[in-house]
PDB file of C-alpha atoms and ligand atoms in Angstrom:
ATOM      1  CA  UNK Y   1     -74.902   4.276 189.966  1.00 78.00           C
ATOM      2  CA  UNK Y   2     -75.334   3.669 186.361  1.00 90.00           C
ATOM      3  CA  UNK Y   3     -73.637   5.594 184.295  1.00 96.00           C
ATOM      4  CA  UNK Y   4     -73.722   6.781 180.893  1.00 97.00           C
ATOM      5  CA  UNK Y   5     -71.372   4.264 178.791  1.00 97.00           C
ATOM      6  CA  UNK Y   6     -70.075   3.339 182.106  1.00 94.00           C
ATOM      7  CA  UNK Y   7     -68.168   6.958 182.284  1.00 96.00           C
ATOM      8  CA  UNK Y   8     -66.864   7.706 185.685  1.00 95.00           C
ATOM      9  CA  UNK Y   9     -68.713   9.818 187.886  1.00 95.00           C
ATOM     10  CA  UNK Y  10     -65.608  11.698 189.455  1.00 94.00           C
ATOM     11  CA  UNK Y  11     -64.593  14.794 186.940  1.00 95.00           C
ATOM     12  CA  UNK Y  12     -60.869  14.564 186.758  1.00 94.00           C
ATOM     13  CA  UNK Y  13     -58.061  17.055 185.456  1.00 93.00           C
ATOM     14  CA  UNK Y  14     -58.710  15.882 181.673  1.00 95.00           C
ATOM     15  CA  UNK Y  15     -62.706  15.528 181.555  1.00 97.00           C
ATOM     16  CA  UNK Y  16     -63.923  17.595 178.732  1.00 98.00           C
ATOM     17  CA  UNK Y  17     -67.697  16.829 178.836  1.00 98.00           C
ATOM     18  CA  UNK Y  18     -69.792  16.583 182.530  1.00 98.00           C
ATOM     19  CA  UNK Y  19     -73.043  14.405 181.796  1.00 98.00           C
ATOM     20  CA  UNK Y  20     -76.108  15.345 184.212  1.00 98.00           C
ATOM     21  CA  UNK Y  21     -79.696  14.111 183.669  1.00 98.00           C
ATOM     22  CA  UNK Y  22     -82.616  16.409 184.717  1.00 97.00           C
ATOM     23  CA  UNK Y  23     -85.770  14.409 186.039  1.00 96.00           C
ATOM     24  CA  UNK Y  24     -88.482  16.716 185.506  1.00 94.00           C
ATOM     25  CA  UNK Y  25     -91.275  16.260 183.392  1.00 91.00           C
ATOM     26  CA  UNK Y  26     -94.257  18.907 185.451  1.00 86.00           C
ATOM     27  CA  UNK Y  27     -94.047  21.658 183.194  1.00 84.00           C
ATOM     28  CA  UNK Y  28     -95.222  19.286 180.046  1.00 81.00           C
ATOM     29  CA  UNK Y  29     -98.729  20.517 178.573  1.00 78.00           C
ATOM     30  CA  UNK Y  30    -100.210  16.674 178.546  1.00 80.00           C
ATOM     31  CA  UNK Y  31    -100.730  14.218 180.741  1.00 83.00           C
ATOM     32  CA  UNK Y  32     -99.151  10.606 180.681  1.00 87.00           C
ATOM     33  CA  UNK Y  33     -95.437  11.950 179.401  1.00 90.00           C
ATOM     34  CA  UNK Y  34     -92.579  10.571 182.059  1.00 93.00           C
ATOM     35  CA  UNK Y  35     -89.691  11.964 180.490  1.00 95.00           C
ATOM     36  CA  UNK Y  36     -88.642  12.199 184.067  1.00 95.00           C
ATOM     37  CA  UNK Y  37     -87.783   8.783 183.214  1.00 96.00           C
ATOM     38  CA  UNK Y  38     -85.725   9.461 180.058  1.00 97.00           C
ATOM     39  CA  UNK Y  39     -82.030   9.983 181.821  1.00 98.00           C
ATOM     40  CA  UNK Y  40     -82.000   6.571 183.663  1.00 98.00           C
ATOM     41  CA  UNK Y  41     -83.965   4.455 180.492  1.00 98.00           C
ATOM     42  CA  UNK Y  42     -81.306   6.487 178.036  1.00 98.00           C
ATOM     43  CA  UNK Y  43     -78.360   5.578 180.176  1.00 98.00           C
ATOM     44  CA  UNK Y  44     -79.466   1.988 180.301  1.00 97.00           C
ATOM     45  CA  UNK Y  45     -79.601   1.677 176.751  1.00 97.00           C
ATOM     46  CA  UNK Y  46     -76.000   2.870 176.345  1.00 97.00           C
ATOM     47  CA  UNK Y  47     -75.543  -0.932 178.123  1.00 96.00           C
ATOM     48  CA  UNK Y  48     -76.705  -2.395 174.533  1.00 93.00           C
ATOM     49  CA  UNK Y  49     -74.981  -0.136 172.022  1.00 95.00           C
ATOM     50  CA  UNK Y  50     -71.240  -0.853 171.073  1.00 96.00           C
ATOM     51  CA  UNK Y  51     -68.494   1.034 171.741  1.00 97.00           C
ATOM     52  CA  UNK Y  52     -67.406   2.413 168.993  1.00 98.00           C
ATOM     53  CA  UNK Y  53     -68.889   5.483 167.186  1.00 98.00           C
ATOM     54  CA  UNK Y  54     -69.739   5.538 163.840  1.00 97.00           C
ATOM     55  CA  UNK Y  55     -66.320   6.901 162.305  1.00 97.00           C
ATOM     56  CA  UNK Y  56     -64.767   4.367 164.495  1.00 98.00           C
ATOM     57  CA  UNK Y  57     -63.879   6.624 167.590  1.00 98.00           C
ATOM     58  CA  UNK Y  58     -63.236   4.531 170.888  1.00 98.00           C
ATOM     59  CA  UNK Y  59     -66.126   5.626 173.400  1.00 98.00           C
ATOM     60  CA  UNK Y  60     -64.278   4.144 176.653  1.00 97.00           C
ATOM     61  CA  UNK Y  61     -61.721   6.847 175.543  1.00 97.00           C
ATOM     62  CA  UNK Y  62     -63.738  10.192 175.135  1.00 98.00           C
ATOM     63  CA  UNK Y  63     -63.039  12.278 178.351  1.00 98.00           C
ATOM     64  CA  UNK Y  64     -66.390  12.130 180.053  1.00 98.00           C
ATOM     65  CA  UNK Y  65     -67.625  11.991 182.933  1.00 97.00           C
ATOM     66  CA  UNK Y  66     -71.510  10.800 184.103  1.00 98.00           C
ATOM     67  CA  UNK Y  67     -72.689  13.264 187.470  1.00 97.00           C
ATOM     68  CA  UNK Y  68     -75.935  11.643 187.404  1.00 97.00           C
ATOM     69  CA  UNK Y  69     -79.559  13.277 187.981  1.00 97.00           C
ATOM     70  CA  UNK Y  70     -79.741  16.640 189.816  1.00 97.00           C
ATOM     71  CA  UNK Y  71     -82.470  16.632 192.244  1.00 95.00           C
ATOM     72  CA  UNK Y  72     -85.954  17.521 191.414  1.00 94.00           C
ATOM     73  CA  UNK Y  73     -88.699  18.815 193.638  1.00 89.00           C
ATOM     74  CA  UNK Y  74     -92.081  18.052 191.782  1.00 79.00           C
ATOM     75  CA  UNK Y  75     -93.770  21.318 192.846  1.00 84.00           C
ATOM     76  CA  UNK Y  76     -90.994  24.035 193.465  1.00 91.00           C
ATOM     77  CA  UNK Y  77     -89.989  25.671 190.436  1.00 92.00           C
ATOM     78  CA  UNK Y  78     -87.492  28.303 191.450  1.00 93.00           C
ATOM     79  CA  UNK Y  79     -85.735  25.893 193.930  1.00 95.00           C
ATOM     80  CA  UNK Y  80     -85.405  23.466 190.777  1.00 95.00           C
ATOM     81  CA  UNK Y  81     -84.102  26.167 188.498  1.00 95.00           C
ATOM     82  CA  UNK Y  82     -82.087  27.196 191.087  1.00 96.00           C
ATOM     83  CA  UNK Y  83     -80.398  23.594 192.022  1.00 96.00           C
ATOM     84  CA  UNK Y  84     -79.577  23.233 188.246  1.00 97.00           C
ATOM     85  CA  UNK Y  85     -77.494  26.796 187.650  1.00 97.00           C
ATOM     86  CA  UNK Y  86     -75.697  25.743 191.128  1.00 97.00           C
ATOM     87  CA  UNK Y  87     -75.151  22.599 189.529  1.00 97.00           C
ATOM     88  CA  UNK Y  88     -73.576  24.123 186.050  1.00 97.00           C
ATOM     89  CA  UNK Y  89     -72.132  27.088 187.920  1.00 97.00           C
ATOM     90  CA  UNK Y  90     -69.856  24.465 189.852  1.00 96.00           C
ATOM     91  CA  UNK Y  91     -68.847  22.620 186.889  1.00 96.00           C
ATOM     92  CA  UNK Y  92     -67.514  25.813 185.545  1.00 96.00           C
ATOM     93  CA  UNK Y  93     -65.657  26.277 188.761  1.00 95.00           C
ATOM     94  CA  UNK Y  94     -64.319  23.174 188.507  1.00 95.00           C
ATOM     95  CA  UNK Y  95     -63.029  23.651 185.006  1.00 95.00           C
ATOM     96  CA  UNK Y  96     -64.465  26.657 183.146  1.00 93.00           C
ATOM     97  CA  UNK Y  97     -63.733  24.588 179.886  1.00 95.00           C
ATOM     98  CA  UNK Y  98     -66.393  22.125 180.591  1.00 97.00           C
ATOM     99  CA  UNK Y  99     -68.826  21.059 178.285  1.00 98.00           C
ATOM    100  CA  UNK Y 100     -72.163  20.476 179.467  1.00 98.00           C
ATOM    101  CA  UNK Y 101     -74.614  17.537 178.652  1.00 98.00           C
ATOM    102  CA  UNK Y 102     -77.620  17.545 179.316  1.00 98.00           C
ATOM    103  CA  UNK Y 103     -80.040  14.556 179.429  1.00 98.00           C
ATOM    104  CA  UNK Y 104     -84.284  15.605 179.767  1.00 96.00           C
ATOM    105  CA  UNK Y 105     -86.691  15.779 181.167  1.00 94.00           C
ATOM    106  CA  UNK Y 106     -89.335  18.112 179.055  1.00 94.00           C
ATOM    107  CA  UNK Y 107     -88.199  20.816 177.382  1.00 94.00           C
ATOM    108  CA  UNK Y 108     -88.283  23.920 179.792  1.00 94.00           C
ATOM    109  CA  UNK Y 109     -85.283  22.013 181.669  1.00 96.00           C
ATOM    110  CA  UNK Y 110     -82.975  23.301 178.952  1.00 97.00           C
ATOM    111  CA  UNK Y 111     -83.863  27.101 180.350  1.00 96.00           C
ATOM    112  CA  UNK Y 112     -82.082  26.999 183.423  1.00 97.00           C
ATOM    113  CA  UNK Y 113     -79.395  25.178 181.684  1.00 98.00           C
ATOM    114  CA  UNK Y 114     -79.105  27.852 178.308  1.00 97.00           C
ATOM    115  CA  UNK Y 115     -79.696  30.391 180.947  1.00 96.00           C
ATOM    116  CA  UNK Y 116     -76.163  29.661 182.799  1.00 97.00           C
ATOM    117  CA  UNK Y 117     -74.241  28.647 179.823  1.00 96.00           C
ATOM    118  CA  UNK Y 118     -74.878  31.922 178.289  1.00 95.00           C
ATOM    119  CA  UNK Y 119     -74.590  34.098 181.235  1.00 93.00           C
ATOM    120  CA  UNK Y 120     -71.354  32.442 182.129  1.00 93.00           C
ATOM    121  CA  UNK Y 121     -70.075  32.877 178.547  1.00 88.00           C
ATOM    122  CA  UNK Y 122     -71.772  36.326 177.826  1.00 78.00           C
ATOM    123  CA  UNK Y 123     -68.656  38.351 176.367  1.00 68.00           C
ATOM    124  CA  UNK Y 124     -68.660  35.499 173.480  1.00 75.00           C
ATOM    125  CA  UNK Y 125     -69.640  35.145 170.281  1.00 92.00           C
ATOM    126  CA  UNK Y 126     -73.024  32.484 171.217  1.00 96.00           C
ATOM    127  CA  UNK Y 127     -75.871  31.317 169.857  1.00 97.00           C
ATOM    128  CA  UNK Y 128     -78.268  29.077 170.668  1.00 97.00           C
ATOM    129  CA  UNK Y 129     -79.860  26.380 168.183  1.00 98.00           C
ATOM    130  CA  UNK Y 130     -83.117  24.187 169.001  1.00 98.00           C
ATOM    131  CA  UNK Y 131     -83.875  21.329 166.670  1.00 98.00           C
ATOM    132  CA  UNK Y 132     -87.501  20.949 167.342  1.00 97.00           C
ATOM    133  CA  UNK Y 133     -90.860  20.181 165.764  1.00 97.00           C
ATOM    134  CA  UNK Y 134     -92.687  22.994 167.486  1.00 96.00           C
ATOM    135  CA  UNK Y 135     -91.748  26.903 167.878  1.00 95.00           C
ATOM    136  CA  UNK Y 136     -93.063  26.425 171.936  1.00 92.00           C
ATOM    137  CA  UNK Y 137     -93.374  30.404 171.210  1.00 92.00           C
ATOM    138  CA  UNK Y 138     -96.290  30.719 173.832  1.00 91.00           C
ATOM    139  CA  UNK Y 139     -95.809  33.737 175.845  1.00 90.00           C
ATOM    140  CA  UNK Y 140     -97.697  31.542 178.379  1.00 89.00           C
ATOM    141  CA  UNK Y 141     -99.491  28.286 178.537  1.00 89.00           C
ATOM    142  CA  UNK Y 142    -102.440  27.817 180.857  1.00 85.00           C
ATOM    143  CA  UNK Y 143    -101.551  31.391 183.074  1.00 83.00           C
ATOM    144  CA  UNK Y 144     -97.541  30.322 183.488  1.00 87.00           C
ATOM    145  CA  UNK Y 145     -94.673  31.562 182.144  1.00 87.00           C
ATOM    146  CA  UNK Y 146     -92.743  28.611 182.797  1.00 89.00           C
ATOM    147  CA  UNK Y 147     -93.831  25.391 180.852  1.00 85.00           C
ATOM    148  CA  UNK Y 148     -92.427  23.078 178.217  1.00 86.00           C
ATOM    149  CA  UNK Y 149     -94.701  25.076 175.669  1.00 87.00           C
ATOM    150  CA  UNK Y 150     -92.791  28.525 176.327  1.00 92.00           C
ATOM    151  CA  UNK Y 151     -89.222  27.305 176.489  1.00 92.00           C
ATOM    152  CA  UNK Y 152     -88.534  29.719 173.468  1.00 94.00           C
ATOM    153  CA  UNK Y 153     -89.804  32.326 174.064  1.00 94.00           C
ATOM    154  CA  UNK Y 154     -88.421  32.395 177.790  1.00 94.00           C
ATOM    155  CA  UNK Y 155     -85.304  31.839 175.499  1.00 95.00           C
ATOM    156  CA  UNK Y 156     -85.794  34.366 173.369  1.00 95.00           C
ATOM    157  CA  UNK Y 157     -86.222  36.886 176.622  1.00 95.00           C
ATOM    158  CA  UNK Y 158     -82.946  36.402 177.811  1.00 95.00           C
ATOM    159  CA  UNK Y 159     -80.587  39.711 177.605  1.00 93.00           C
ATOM    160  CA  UNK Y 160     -77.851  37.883 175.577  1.00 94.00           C
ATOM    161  CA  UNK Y 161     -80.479  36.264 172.669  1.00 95.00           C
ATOM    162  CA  UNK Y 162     -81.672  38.370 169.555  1.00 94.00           C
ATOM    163  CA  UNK Y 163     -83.302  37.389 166.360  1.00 94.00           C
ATOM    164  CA  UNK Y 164     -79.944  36.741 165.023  1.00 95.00           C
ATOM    165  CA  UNK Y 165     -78.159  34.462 167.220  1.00 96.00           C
ATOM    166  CA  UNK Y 166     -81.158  32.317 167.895  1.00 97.00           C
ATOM    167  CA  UNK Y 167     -82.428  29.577 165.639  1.00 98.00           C
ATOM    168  CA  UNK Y 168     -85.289  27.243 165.411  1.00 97.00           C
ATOM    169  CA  UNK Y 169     -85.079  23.947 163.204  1.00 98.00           C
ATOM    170  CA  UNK Y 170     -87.505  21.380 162.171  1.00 97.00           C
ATOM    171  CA  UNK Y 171     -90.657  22.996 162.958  1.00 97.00           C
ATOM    172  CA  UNK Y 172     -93.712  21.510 161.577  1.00 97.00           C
ATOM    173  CA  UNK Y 173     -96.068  22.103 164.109  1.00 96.00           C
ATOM    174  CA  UNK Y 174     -97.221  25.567 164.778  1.00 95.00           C
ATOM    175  CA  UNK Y 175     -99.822  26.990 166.559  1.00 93.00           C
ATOM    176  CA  UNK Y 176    -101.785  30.135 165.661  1.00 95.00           C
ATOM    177  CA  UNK Y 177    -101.080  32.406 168.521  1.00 93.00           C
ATOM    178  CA  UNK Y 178     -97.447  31.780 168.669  1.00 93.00           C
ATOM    179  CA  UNK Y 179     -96.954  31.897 164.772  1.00 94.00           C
ATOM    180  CA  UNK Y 180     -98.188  35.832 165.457  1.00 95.00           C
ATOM    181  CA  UNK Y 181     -95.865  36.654 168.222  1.00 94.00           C
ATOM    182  CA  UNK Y 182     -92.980  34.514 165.895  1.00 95.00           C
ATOM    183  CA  UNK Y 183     -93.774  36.594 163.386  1.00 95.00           C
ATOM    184  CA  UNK Y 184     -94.041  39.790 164.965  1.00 96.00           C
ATOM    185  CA  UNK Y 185     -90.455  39.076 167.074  1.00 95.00           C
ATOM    186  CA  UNK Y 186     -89.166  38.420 163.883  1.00 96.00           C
ATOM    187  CA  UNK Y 187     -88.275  34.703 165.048  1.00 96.00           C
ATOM    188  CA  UNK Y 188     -85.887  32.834 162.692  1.00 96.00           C
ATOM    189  CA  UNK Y 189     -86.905  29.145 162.049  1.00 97.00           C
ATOM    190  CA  UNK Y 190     -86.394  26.592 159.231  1.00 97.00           C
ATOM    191  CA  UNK Y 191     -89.391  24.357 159.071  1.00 97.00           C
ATOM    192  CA  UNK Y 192     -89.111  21.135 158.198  1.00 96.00           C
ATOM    193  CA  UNK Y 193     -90.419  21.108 154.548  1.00 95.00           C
ATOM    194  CA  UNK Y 194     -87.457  23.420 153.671  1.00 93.00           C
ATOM    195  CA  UNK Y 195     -85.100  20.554 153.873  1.00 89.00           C
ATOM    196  CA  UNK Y 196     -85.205  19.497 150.437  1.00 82.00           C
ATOM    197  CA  UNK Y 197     -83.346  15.857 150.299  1.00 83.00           C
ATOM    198  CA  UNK Y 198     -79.922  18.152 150.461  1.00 91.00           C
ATOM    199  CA  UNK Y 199     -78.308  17.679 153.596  1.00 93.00           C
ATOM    200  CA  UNK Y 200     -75.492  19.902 152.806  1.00 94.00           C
ATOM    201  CA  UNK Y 201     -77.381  22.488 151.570  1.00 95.00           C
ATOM    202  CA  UNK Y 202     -79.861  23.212 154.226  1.00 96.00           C
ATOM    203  CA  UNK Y 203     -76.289  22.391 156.858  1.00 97.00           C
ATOM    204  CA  UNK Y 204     -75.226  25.321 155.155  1.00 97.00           C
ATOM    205  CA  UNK Y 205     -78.355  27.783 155.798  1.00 97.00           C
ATOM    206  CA  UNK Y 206     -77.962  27.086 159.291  1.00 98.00           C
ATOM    207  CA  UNK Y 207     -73.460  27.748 159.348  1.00 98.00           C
ATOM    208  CA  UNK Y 208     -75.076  30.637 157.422  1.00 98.00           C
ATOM    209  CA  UNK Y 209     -77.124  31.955 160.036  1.00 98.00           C
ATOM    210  CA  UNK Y 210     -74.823  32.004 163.041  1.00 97.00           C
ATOM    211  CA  UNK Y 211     -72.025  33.091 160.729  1.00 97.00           C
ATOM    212  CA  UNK Y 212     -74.220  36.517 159.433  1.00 96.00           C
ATOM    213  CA  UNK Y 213     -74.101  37.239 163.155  1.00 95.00           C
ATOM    214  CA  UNK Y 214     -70.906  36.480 163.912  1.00 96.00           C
ATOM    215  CA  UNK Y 215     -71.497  33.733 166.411  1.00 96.00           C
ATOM    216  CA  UNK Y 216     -68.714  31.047 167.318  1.00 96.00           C
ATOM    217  CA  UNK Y 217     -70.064  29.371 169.919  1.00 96.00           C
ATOM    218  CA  UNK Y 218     -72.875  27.457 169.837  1.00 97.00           C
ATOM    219  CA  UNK Y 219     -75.195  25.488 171.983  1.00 98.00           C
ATOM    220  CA  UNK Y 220     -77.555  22.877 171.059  1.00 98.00           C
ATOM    221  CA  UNK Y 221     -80.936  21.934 172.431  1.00 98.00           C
ATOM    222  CA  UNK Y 222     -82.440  18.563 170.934  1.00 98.00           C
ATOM    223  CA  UNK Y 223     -86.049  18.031 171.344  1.00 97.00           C
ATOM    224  CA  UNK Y 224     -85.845  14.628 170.486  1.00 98.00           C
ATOM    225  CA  UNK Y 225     -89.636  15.351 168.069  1.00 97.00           C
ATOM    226  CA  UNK Y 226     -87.091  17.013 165.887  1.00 98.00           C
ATOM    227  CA  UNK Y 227     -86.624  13.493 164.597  1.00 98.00           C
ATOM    228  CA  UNK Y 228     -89.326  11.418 162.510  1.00 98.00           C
ATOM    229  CA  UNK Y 229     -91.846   9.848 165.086  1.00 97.00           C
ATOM    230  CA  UNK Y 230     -90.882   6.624 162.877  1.00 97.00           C
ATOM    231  CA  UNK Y 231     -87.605   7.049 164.335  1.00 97.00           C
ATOM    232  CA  UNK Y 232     -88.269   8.256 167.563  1.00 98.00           C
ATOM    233  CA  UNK Y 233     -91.427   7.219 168.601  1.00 98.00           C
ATOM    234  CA  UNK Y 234     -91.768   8.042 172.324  1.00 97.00           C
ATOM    235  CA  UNK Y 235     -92.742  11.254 172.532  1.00 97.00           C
ATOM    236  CA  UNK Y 236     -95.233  13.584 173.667  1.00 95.00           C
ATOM    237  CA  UNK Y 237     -96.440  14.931 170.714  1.00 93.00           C
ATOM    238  CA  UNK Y 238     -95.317  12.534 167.704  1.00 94.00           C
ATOM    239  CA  UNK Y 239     -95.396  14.970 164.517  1.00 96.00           C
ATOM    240  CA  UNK Y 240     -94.953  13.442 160.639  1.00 97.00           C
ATOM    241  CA  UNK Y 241     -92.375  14.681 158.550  1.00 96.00           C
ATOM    242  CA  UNK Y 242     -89.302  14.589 160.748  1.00 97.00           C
ATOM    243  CA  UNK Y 243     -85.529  14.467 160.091  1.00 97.00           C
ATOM    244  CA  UNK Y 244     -84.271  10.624 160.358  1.00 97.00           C
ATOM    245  CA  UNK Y 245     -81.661   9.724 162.606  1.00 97.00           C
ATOM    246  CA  UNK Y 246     -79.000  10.002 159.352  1.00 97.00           C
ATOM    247  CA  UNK Y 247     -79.887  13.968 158.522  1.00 97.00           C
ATOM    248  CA  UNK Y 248     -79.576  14.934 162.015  1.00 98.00           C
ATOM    249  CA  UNK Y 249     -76.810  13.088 162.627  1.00 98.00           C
ATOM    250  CA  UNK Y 250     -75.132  14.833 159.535  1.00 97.00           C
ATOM    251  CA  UNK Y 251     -76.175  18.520 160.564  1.00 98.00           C
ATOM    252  CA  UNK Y 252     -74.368  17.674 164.220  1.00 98.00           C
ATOM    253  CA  UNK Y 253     -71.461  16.231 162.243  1.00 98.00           C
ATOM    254  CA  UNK Y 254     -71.178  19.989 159.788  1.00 98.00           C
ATOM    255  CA  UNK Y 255     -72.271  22.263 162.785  1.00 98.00           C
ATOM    256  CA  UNK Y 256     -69.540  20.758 164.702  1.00 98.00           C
ATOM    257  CA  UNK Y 257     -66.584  21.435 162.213  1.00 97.00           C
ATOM    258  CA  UNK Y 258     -68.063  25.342 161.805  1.00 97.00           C
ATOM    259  CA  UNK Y 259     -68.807  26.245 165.774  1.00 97.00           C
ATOM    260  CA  UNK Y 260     -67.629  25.428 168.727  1.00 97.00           C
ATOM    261  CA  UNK Y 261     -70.054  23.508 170.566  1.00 98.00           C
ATOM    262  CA  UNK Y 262     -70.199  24.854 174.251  1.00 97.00           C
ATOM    263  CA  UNK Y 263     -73.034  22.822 175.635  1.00 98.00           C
ATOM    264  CA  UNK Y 264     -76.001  20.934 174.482  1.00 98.00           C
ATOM    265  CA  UNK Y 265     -78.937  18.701 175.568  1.00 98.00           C
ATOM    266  CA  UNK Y 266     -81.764  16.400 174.239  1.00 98.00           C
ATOM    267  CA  UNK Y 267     -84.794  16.247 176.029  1.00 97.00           C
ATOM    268  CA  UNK Y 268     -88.444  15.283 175.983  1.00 96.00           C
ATOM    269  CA  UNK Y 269     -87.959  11.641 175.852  1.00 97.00           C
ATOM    270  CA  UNK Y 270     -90.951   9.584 176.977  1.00 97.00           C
ATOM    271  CA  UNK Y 271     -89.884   5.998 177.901  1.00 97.00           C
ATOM    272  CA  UNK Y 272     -93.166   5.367 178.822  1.00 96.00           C
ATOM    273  CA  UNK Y 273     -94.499   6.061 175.152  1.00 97.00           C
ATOM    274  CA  UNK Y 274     -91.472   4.134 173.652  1.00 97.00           C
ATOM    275  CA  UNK Y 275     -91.565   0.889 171.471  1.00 97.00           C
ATOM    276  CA  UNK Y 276     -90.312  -2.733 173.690  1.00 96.00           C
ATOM    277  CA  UNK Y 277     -86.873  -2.855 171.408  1.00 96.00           C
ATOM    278  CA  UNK Y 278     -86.461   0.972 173.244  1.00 97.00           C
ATOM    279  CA  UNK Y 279     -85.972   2.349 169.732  1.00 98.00           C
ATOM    280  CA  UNK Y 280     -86.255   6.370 170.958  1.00 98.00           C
ATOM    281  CA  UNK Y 281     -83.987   5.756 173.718  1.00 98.00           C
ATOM    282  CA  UNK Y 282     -81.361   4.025 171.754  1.00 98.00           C
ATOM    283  CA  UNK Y 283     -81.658   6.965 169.386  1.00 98.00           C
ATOM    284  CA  UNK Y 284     -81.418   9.334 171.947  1.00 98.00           C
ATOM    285  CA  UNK Y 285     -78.126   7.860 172.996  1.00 98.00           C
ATOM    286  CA  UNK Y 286     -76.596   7.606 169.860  1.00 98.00           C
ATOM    287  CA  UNK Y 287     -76.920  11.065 168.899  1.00 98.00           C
ATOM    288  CA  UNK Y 288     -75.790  12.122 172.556  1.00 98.00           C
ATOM    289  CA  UNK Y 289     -72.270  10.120 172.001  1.00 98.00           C
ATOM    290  CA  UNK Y 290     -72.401  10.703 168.160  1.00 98.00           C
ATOM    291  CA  UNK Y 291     -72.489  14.608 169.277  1.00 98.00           C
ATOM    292  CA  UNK Y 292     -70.039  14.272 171.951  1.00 98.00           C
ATOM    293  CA  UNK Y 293     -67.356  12.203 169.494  1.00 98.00           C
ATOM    294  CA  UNK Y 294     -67.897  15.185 166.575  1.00 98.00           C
ATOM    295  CA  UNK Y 295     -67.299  18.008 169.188  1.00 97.00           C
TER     296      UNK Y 295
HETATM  297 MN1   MN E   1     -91.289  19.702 170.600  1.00 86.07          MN
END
């Protein structure tokens, strides 16, 4: 198998972060989006990148370990939702100090995922934090509960979320309807135009926000639209006015020094939609071992 960085696939006594990819791209709202694709193209790109991170850490010796894709069955929901909290629920068994890494598929596969984390670490301090373009507040889209466009509010349901431990970043593309029920939840998100060319300062709203409420733990759930389509490219829904590749990288690089980081993912990757030089999935990679290197 091909592995992430060429990490083993075996977790051993020292392994601190358990990559997994999630191949399932059904619950996206348009057609002609393979981000079931994304975990293999984004590991293949890792082939190209060097390996060294930015501040000069040795990849080959961060303690991680590759598990590859979790099976996906196309049309049954609860079995899939079910395979990936078996999945998580035996990493924890194996070492309950395991930090999870995702790799998407669209964005409802970060549900089951945020759904275990947090039920596994309930009697913590956590919050959750999703760096995305679009609030995906629907209560449901097209009849179902369960798609891509109601990640966060199926989020926001869970018994261990509130108002205050839950945050939204880089929206810029809202629609009507779930601007209403965002505003009448009292949802908490930064849009995009409130990042006003001061990295630290708008770093700081969000330490702010998680430190109001107390949280210490945090996870992190990437749509990878958070990003400038200039940057990222392949993607469903390519939205202007985007963070570059440098601003996110700096919020990971603050959030990480202020929380501990108990999971994350980055998902809705479309390979298919990409540019030939791979640009989005080369991003994609960086930030995932940029990410892994701050925590
Ligand atoms: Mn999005």
């Amino acid at each position: 198998m091909e592995t992430f960085f060429d990490f083993g696939e075996i977790i051993k006594k020292d392994t601190e972060f358990v990559i997994f990819g999630i191949p399932w791209d059904s619950l996206t709202s348009i057609k002609g989006v393979e981000s079931s694709k994304a975990p293999k193209r984004i590991r293949e790109a890792t082939y190209d990148i060097g390996l060294a991170t930015e501040l000069g850490i040795e990849i080959p010796k961060l303690k991680v370990c590759d598990k590859g894709d979790i099976e996906i069955d196309s049309k049954d929901i609860s079995e899939n939702l079910k395979n990936i909290e078996d999945f998580i629920q035996k990493l924890y068994e194996t070492n309950s100090s395991i930090i999870p890494v995702m790799i998407g598929g669209d964005h409802f596969c970060s549900y089951p995922v945020i759904r275990k984390v947090g039920n596994f670490l309930k009697e913590d301090k956590l919050g959750v934090l999703v760096f995305d373009a679009h609030l995906d507040f629907y209560d449901k889209w097209e009849e179902n509960k369960y798609s891509h466009a109601t990640i966060s509010h199926r989020i926001f349901d869970l018994d261990f979320i509130n108002n205050q431990n839950f945050l939204i970043v880089g929206t810029r593309d809202i629609d009507i309807p779930e601007q209403n029920l965002a505003k009448q939840n009292n949802l908490e998100f930064f849009n995009a135009y409130e990042f006003h060319n001061n990295i630290n300062e708008f770093s700081q709203r969000i330490i702010n926000f998680f430190h109001n409420s107390k949280v210490e733990k945090l996870y992190i759930s990437i749509d990878i639209d958070v990003l400038d389509p200039s940057i990222a490219p392949g993607t469903g829904y390519a939205i202007p006015g985007g963070f570059s590749y440098r601003e996110l990288w700096h919020i990971l690089r603050k959030l990480s020094i202020f929380f501990d980081i108990i999971g994350f993912d980055l998902v809705e990757v479309a390979p298919n939609l990409d540019l030939l030089n791979k640009i989005t999935c080369n991003t994609a990679a960086k930030i995932i071992i940029e990410l892994i290197s701050f925590i």
